[in-house]
Coordinates of C-alpha atoms and ligand atoms in Angstrom, one line a residue:
X104 CA 47.9 5.6 29.0
X105 CA 44.5 5.6 29.0
X106 CA 42.1 6.8 26.5
X107 CA 38.2 7.3 25.8
X108 CA 36.7 8.5 22.6
X109 CA 33.5 8.8 21.5
X110 CA 30.5 10.0 19.5
X111 CA 27.2 9.1 20.4
X112 CA 25.5 7.8 17.0
X113 CA 24.8 5.0 16.7
X114 CA 26.8 3.1 19.0
X115 CA 25.0 5.1 22.2
X116 CA 21.2 4.9 21.4
X117 CA 21.5 1.2 21.7
X118 CA 23.3 1.5 25.3
X119 CA 20.7 4.2 26.6
X120 CA 17.9 1.7 25.1
X121 CA 19.3 -0.9 27.7
X122 CA 20.2 1.3 30.7
X123 CA 17.5 3.8 30.8
X124 CA 14.5 2.4 32.7
X125 CA 17.3 1.3 35.4
X126 CA 18.3 4.6 36.3
X127 CA 17.1 6.5 39.4
X128 CA 17.6 9.8 39.6
X129 CA 16.9 11.4 43.2
X130 CA 17.8 14.9 44.3
X131 CA 21.0 14.0 45.4
X132 CA 22.0 12.0 42.3
X133 CA 22.0 8.7 40.6
X134 CA 23.4 5.6 40.7
X135 CA 23.7 2.4 38.1
X136 CA 24.9 -0.9 39.1
X137 CA 25.0 -3.8 37.2
X138 CA 21.6 -3.1 35.7
X139 CA 20.2 -2.6 39.3
X140 CA 19.1 0.8 40.2
X141 CA 19.2 1.9 43.8
X142 CA 17.7 5.2 44.7
X143 CA 20.6 7.5 46.4
X144 CA 18.9 8.9 49.4
X145 CA 20.7 12.2 50.9
X146 CA 20.1 12.3 54.8
X147 CA 22.0 15.1 56.5
X148 CA 22.4 15.8 60.3
X149 CA 23.1 19.3 59.3
X150 CA 20.6 22.1 59.7
X151 CA 19.5 23.4 56.8
X152 CA 20.9 20.9 54.2
X153 CA 17.7 18.9 54.3
X154 CA 15.4 22.1 54.1
X155 CA 15.0 21.7 50.0
X156 CA 14.7 17.7 49.9
X157 CA 11.2 16.1 50.3
X158 CA 10.6 13.3 48.8
X159 CA 7.8 14.1 46.8
X160 CA 9.9 16.5 45.4
X161 CA 12.8 13.7 44.4
X162 CA 14.0 14.3 40.9
X163 CA 12.3 11.2 39.1
X164 CA 13.8 9.7 36.0
X165 CA 13.1 11.8 32.9
X166 CA 12.7 11.1 29.1
X167 CA 15.9 10.8 27.8
X168 CA 17.0 12.9 25.4
X169 CA 19.2 11.8 22.6
X170 CA 21.0 15.4 22.2
X171 CA 22.3 18.2 24.0
X172 CA 23.0 21.5 22.7
X173 CA 25.3 24.5 23.9
X174 CA 22.4 27.8 24.6
X175 CA 24.7 30.5 26.5
X176 CA 27.7 31.6 28.0
X177 CA 29.4 34.0 29.9
X178 CA 33.0 34.9 31.2
X179 CA 34.3 37.2 34.0
X180 CA 38.1 38.2 34.7
X181 CA 39.8 40.1 37.8
X182 CA 40.1 43.5 37.1
X183 CA 43.7 44.0 37.3
X184 CA 45.7 43.9 34.2
X185 CA 49.3 43.1 34.6
X186 CA 51.4 43.9 31.5
X187 CA 54.8 42.0 30.3
X188 CA 56.3 45.5 31.2
X189 CA 55.0 44.9 34.5
X190 CA 56.4 41.6 35.0
X191 CA 60.0 42.7 33.6
X192 CA 60.0 44.8 36.8
X193 CA 59.9 42.0 39.0
X194 CA 61.4 39.2 37.1
X195 CA 64.4 39.4 34.3
X196 CA 62.2 39.4 31.1
X197 CA 61.0 41.3 28.8
X198 CA 57.9 42.0 26.6
X199 CA 59.6 41.1 23.7
X200 CA 60.6 37.7 24.6
X201 CA 57.4 36.9 26.3
X202 CA 55.3 38.4 23.0
X203 CA 57.6 36.5 20.3
X204 CA 58.0 33.2 22.8
X205 CA 54.5 33.1 23.9
X206 CA 51.8 35.6 22.3
X207 CA 51.0 36.9 25.7
X208 CA 51.1 40.9 26.2
X209 CA 48.4 41.3 29.5
X210 CA 46.9 38.8 32.2
X211 CA 44.3 39.4 34.8
X212 CA 45.2 38.4 38.3
X213 CA 42.9 38.2 41.3
X214 CA 43.5 40.9 43.9
X215 CA 41.5 42.6 46.8
X216 CA 38.1 40.9 47.4
X217 CA 38.0 39.1 44.2
X218 CA 37.7 35.5 44.7
X219 CA 37.3 32.8 42.1
X220 CA 34.0 31.9 43.2
X221 CA 32.5 35.3 42.7
X222 CA 34.4 35.1 39.1
X223 CA 32.5 31.7 38.6
X224 CA 29.3 32.8 39.4
X225 CA 29.7 36.0 37.7
X226 CA 30.8 34.0 34.4
X227 CA 27.4 31.3 35.5
X228 CA 25.0 34.5 35.7
X229 CA 25.8 35.8 32.5
X230 CA 25.5 32.2 30.6
X231 CA 22.1 31.8 32.0
X232 CA 21.0 35.4 31.5
X233 CA 22.5 34.8 27.7
X234 CA 20.1 31.8 27.6
X235 CA 17.3 33.5 29.2
X236 CA 17.2 30.5 31.7
X237 CA 16.1 30.6 35.5
X238 CA 18.8 28.8 37.8
X239 CA 16.1 27.3 39.7
X240 CA 15.3 25.1 36.4
X241 CA 19.2 23.5 36.7
X242 CA 19.8 19.9 37.4
X243 CA 23.4 19.9 37.3
X244 CA 26.8 22.7 38.1
X245 CA 29.9 21.2 37.1
X246 CA 32.7 23.4 38.4
X247 CA 35.9 22.2 36.5
X248 CA 38.7 23.8 38.4
X249 CA 42.5 22.4 39.6
X250 CA 42.4 25.8 42.2
X251 CA 39.2 25.7 44.2
X252 CA 39.1 27.9 47.4
X253 CA 38.1 24.9 49.7
X254 CA 39.7 21.9 49.2
X255 CA 36.4 20.0 49.2
X256 CA 35.5 21.8 46.0
X257 CA 33.6 24.8 44.9
X258 CA 30.4 23.7 43.3
X259 CA 28.1 23.7 46.2
X260 CA 29.0 27.1 47.0
X261 CA 28.4 28.5 43.4
X262 CA 24.8 26.5 43.6
X263 CA 24.1 28.4 46.6
X264 CA 25.4 31.8 45.1
X265 CA 23.4 31.3 42.4
X266 CA 20.6 31.1 44.5
X267 CA 19.2 27.8 43.1
X268 CA 16.0 26.9 45.2
X269 CA 15.9 23.8 43.8
X270 CA 19.2 22.5 44.9
X271 CA 21.0 21.0 41.7
X272 CA 23.7 18.6 42.1
X273 CA 26.8 20.1 42.1
X274 CA 30.5 18.9 42.3
X275 CA 34.0 19.8 40.8
X276 CA 36.4 18.2 38.3
X277 CA 40.0 18.6 38.5
X278 CA 41.7 18.2 35.2
X279 CA 43.8 21.5 35.2
X280 CA 43.6 23.1 31.3
X281 CA 41.6 20.0 30.0
X282 CA 38.9 20.6 32.7
X283 CA 36.2 22.3 30.5
X284 CA 36.1 19.9 28.0
X285 CA 36.0 17.1 30.6
X286 CA 33.3 19.3 32.2
X287 CA 31.4 19.2 28.8
X288 CA 31.2 15.5 27.9
X289 CA 30.5 14.8 31.4
X290 CA 27.5 17.1 31.1
X291 CA 26.5 15.4 27.6
X292 CA 27.1 11.9 29.6
X293 CA 24.9 13.0 32.5
X294 CA 22.2 14.3 29.6
X295 CA 22.4 11.4 27.4
X296 CA 22.8 8.6 30.3
X297 CA 21.2 9.9 33.4
X298 CA 18.3 12.0 32.6
X299 CA 19.8 15.5 33.4
X300 CA 18.2 18.2 31.4
X301 CA 19.9 21.5 32.2
X302 CA 23.7 21.3 33.5
X303 CA 25.9 24.4 33.8
X304 CA 29.4 23.8 33.2
X305 CA 32.3 26.4 34.7
X306 CA 35.9 26.3 33.9
X307 CA 37.5 28.6 36.4
X308 CA 40.9 29.2 37.7
X309 CA 43.4 31.1 39.9
X310 CA 46.6 29.7 38.6
X311 CA 48.1 33.3 39.6
X312 CA 48.1 31.8 43.4
X313 CA 50.3 29.0 43.0
X314 CA 52.6 30.8 40.4
X315 CA 56.4 31.5 41.7
X316 CA 56.3 35.1 41.2
X317 CA 60.4 34.9 41.0
X318 CA 60.1 32.0 38.2
X319 CA 60.6 34.0 34.9
X320 CA 59.8 30.6 33.4
X321 CA 56.1 30.1 34.7
X322 CA 54.9 33.6 36.3
X323 CA 54.9 35.1 32.5
X324 CA 52.3 32.2 31.3
X325 CA 49.4 32.6 33.4
X326 CA 46.4 34.6 34.3
X327 CA 43.0 34.2 36.3
X328 CA 39.3 34.0 34.8
X329 CA 36.1 32.2 34.7
X330 CA 34.1 31.1 31.9
X331 CA 30.6 29.0 31.8
X332 CA 28.3 27.4 29.1
X333 CA 24.9 26.3 29.8
X334 CA 24.2 22.8 28.1
X335 CA 20.5 21.7 27.7
X336 CA 19.1 18.1 26.6
X337 CA 17.3 18.4 23.1
X338 CA 16.6 16.2 20.2
X339 CA 19.0 14.4 18.4
X340 CA 18.6 16.6 15.0
X341 CA 19.7 19.4 17.2
X342 CA 22.9 17.8 19.0
X343 CA 25.6 20.2 19.4
X344 CA 28.0 17.6 20.8
X345 CA 29.1 15.9 17.8
X346 CA 32.1 13.5 18.8
X347 CA 34.9 13.7 21.3
X348 CA 38.1 12.3 22.2
X349 CA 39.8 12.1 25.4
X350 CA 43.3 11.1 27.1
X351 CA 45.6 11.1 29.8
X352 CA 48.9 9.8 30.7
X353 CA 50.4 10.2 34.0
X354 CA 54.0 9.0 32.9
X355 CA 53.8 12.7 31.2
X356 CA 52.8 14.1 34.7
X357 CA 56.3 14.6 36.1
X358 CA 56.6 17.5 33.2
X359 CA 54.0 19.8 34.9
X360 CA 52.5 20.1 38.2
X361 CA 52.1 21.9 41.8
X362 CA 52.6 18.8 44.3
X363 CA 52.1 18.6 47.8
X364 CA 55.4 19.6 49.6
X365 CA 56.8 16.7 51.8
X366 CA 55.4 17.0 54.9
X367 CA 57.8 14.6 56.2
X368 CA 55.8 11.4 56.5
X369 CA 58.7 8.9 56.6
X370 CA 60.1 10.3 59.9
X371 CA 56.4 9.9 61.8
X372 CA 57.1 6.6 62.1
X373 CA 59.6 5.1 64.2
X374 CA 61.3 1.6 63.7
X375 CA 58.9 -0.2 65.9
X376 CA 55.9 1.1 64.5
X377 CA 55.2 4.0 67.3
X378 CA 54.8 7.5 66.3
X379 CA 58.0 9.6 66.5
X380 CA 57.0 13.2 65.7
X381 CA 52.9 13.5 66.0
X382 CA 50.5 15.1 65.0
X383 CA 51.6 15.5 61.1
X384 CA 52.9 18.7 59.9
X385 CA 49.8 20.8 58.1
X386 CA 50.1 20.2 54.4
X387 CA 50.8 22.8 51.6
X388 CA 51.0 22.8 47.5
X389 CA 54.2 23.8 45.9
X390 CA 54.3 26.6 42.9
X391 CA 53.8 25.1 39.3
X392 CA 56.9 23.3 38.3
X393 CA 57.1 23.4 34.3
X394 CA 59.1 21.6 32.0
X395 CA 58.1 24.0 29.4
X396 CA 59.9 22.3 26.2
X397 CA 58.4 18.8 27.1
X398 CA 54.7 20.5 27.7
X399 CA 55.5 22.2 24.4
X400 CA 56.6 18.8 22.6
X401 CA 53.5 17.2 24.2
X402 CA 50.9 19.6 23.2
X403 CA 52.1 20.1 19.3
X404 CA 52.3 16.1 19.2
X405 CA 49.1 15.0 21.0
X406 CA 46.8 17.6 20.4
X407 CA 46.4 17.6 16.2
X408 CA 46.0 13.8 16.9
X409 CA 43.1 14.1 19.2
X410 CA 41.0 16.7 16.8
X411 CA 42.0 14.5 14.0
X412 CA 40.7 11.6 15.8
X413 CA 37.4 13.5 16.9
X414 CA 36.8 14.8 13.4
X415 CA 37.0 11.6 11.9
X416 CA 34.4 10.2 14.4
X417 CA 32.2 13.3 13.5
X418 CA 32.8 12.7 9.9
X419 CA 34.1 16.1 9.3
X420 CA 37.5 17.2 8.2
X421 CA 38.9 20.4 9.0
X422 CA 37.8 22.1 5.8
X423 CA 34.1 21.5 7.6
X424 CA 34.6 23.3 10.6
X425 CA 34.2 26.7 11.1
X426 CA 36.3 27.5 14.0
X427 CA 39.3 26.2 15.8
X428 CA 39.6 26.8 19.9
X429 CA 42.4 25.3 21.7
X430 CA 42.9 25.9 25.0
X431 CA 45.1 29.3 25.4
X432 CA 48.3 28.1 26.5
X433 CA 51.0 29.8 23.8
X434 CA 50.8 31.1 20.3
X435 CA 53.4 29.1 18.8
X436 CA 51.3 25.9 20.0
X437 CA 47.9 27.2 18.3
X438 CA 49.7 28.1 15.5
X439 CA 51.5 24.6 15.1
X440 CA 48.3 23.0 15.8
X441 CA 46.6 25.0 12.8
X442 CA 49.2 24.4 10.7
X443 CA 49.3 20.9 11.0
X444 CA 45.2 20.6 10.7
X445 CA 44.7 23.0 7.7
X446 CA 43.2 25.6 9.5
X447 CA 43.9 29.0 7.9
X448 CA 44.7 32.1 10.5
X449 CA 41.1 33.4 9.9
X450 CA 38.9 30.4 11.6
X451 CA 41.5 30.2 14.7
X452 CA 40.1 31.6 17.7
X453 CA 42.7 33.1 20.1
X454 CA 42.4 35.9 22.9
X455 CA 45.5 34.6 24.4
X456 CA 47.3 38.1 24.1
X457 CA 45.2 39.9 26.6
X458 CA 44.5 37.1 29.3
X459 CA 47.6 34.6 29.2
X460 CA 46.9 30.7 30.0
X461 CA 43.7 30.9 32.4
X462 CA 43.6 27.2 32.3
X463 CA 40.2 25.6 32.6
X464 CA 38.5 29.0 31.8
X465 CA 40.6 29.6 28.6
X466 CA 38.3 27.5 26.1
X467 CA 34.9 29.2 27.8
X468 CA 36.0 32.5 27.9
X469 CA 37.5 32.9 24.3
X470 CA 34.1 31.5 23.1
X471 CA 32.4 33.6 25.3
X472 CA 34.2 36.4 23.6
X473 CA 33.7 35.4 19.9
X474 CA 29.9 34.5 20.6
X475 CA 29.2 37.8 21.8
X476 CA 31.4 39.9 19.2
X477 CA 29.6 37.8 16.4
X478 CA 32.1 35.9 15.3
X479 CA 30.9 32.7 16.2
X480 CA 27.4 32.3 15.0
X481 CA 24.3 29.8 15.9
X482 CA 25.0 26.6 13.7
X483 CA 28.7 27.0 13.5
X484 CA 30.8 24.2 14.2
X485 CA 34.0 24.3 16.6
X486 CA 36.7 22.1 17.3
X487 CA 37.8 22.8 20.4
X488 CA 40.7 20.9 22.4
X489 CA 42.1 20.9 26.1
X490 CA 45.7 20.2 27.5
X491 CA 47.6 20.3 30.2
X492 CA 48.5 19.1 33.8
X493 CA 48.1 15.2 34.3
X494 CA 48.6 15.0 31.7
X495 CA 45.4 15.2 29.9
X496 CA 44.4 16.2 26.5
X497 CA 41.2 15.9 24.7
X498 CA 38.9 17.6 22.3
X499 CA 35.3 17.7 21.2
X500 CA 33.7 19.1 18.0
X501 CA 30.7 21.0 19.0
X502 CA 27.9 23.1 17.5
X503 CA 27.2 26.3 18.8
X504 CA 23.4 27.2 19.7
Ligands
LIG661 N1 62.3 36.1 29.6 C1 63.5 36.0 29.2 N2 64.3 34.7 28.9 C2 63.4 33.9 29.6 C3 62.4 33.8 30.1 C4 61.5 34.7 30.2 N3 60.5 34.8 30.9 N4 62.0 32.5 30.4 C5 62.9 31.8 29.8 N5 64.1 32.0 29.7 C6 65.6 32.1 28.8 C7 65.7 30.3 29.8 O1 66.5 31.0 30.9 C8 66.7 30.1 28.3 O2 67.9 30.6 28.4 P1 69.3 30.1 28.3 O3 69.0 29.8 26.9 O4 70.3 31.3 28.6 O5 69.4 28.8 28.8 C9 66.0 30.7 27.2 O6 65.1 31.8 27.6 C10 65.0 29.8 26.2 O7 64.3 29.3 27.5 P2 63.7 28.0 27.1 O8 62.8 27.1 28.4 O9 64.3 27.0 26.2 O10 62.4 28.9 26.2 P3 61.3 28.1 25.2 O11 61.4 28.7 23.8 O12 60.9 26.6 25.3 O13 59.9 28.9 25.9 C11 58.0 28.5 27.4 C12 59.3 28.4 27.0 C13 57.6 29.8 26.6 C14 57.7 28.1 28.5 C15 57.5 27.2 26.5 O14 58.3 26.0 26.4 C16 56.0 27.2 26.6 O15 55.0 27.7 26.2 N6 56.1 25.6 26.9 C17 54.6 24.9 27.2 C18 54.2 25.6 28.1 C19 52.2 25.2 28.3 O16 51.6 25.1 27.4 N7 51.9 25.1 29.5 C20 50.6 24.5 29.6 C21 50.6 24.7 30.9 S1 48.9 24.3 31.0 C22 48.6 23.8 32.8 O17 48.0 22.2 33.0 C23 48.7 24.7 33.4

């Protein structure tokens, strides 16, 4: 089991003052090793890949700002809505069973020409619009997803679709339902330690593509969506990420996964080392396999501990926090965590009934709805926590706006 936890004052400013001079940031990235900075230069033989990159344009080290704040959010969901009654026509279930056991009533499922990339771009554009921000000024795009439409990741394609002329660095983060919280902390780390100023964090997943629609134990839970947040460098007094707490446990990973199907690699090799059956068969992933009870137990045990730890590092108690915003997996998990942490029902954000579990999208989707409806106002503090496959889990105490 591994964990990482942090809050950025007062320890990080000391660290930052040590590393700041040795960080070199170029168009293609930054590299820091043993106090010696090395410029990472992008060279490519692919036509067009170099068109935005010229040495004079290279991103130079910038003043490292001590804070980062969330200044815009957006979300997008597919148009097809699938109700519990719809599901009861394809598996042996009922609206009553699903809503009582999970709190879910509807979920959105990608269909026709919809794609995860399009949803992610739409959510990103809305977040940029809210912040009145030009995509050309982005430094970094983090696409948090476990279901990219290209095995090598989607972030650079989203960069292209957003029309960012300055080619910000863009890469994917795979951490299932904890992906968005991980993305947020990564954005903050890039801003505080790497000289990046404007980071777009997208959480998007299309788990409907990896669900066994004949398995009533899992197909009732998941939906597709995308959400995005723009994170910006700011002065320490305005800091919007007050603390965080992150964990992973590969041992518990057996309870939830969608592993690659066995491609019979053992049979490829003969006893004398020669190839028996070459080339290997094309790989594919299995559908989501989950031990629901174990995942439930893990969530109600580990999530409150993580939030308590993050609150303590921020010097807060739940009474000081305006909102509890958990990964939207099961209303019973949300209620159990809220009760354990003494959050009254009216301080709990939940839109699970309408969308089901949208994995990395669930937190930014719920945040976006809460901000746009006027529930979450500038200056409000939010205890956010993600948890899921890996196992991974973590929390962040954030201030909106
Ligand atoms: N409709 C009707 N009956 C059902 C259904 C269904 N959809 N699903 C299961 N049942 C039946 C079972 O067969 C079982 O019947 P039995 O008693 O005759 O054997 C009975 O209901 C109870 O089944 P359980 O699995 O024990 O039900 P449980 O109360 O645990 O609820 C659930 C299942 C909803 C999946 C719950 O365990 C849960 O939400 N777990 C957490 C899931 C979660 O949070 N996942 C996060 C994933 S995040 C990520 O990283 C992708």
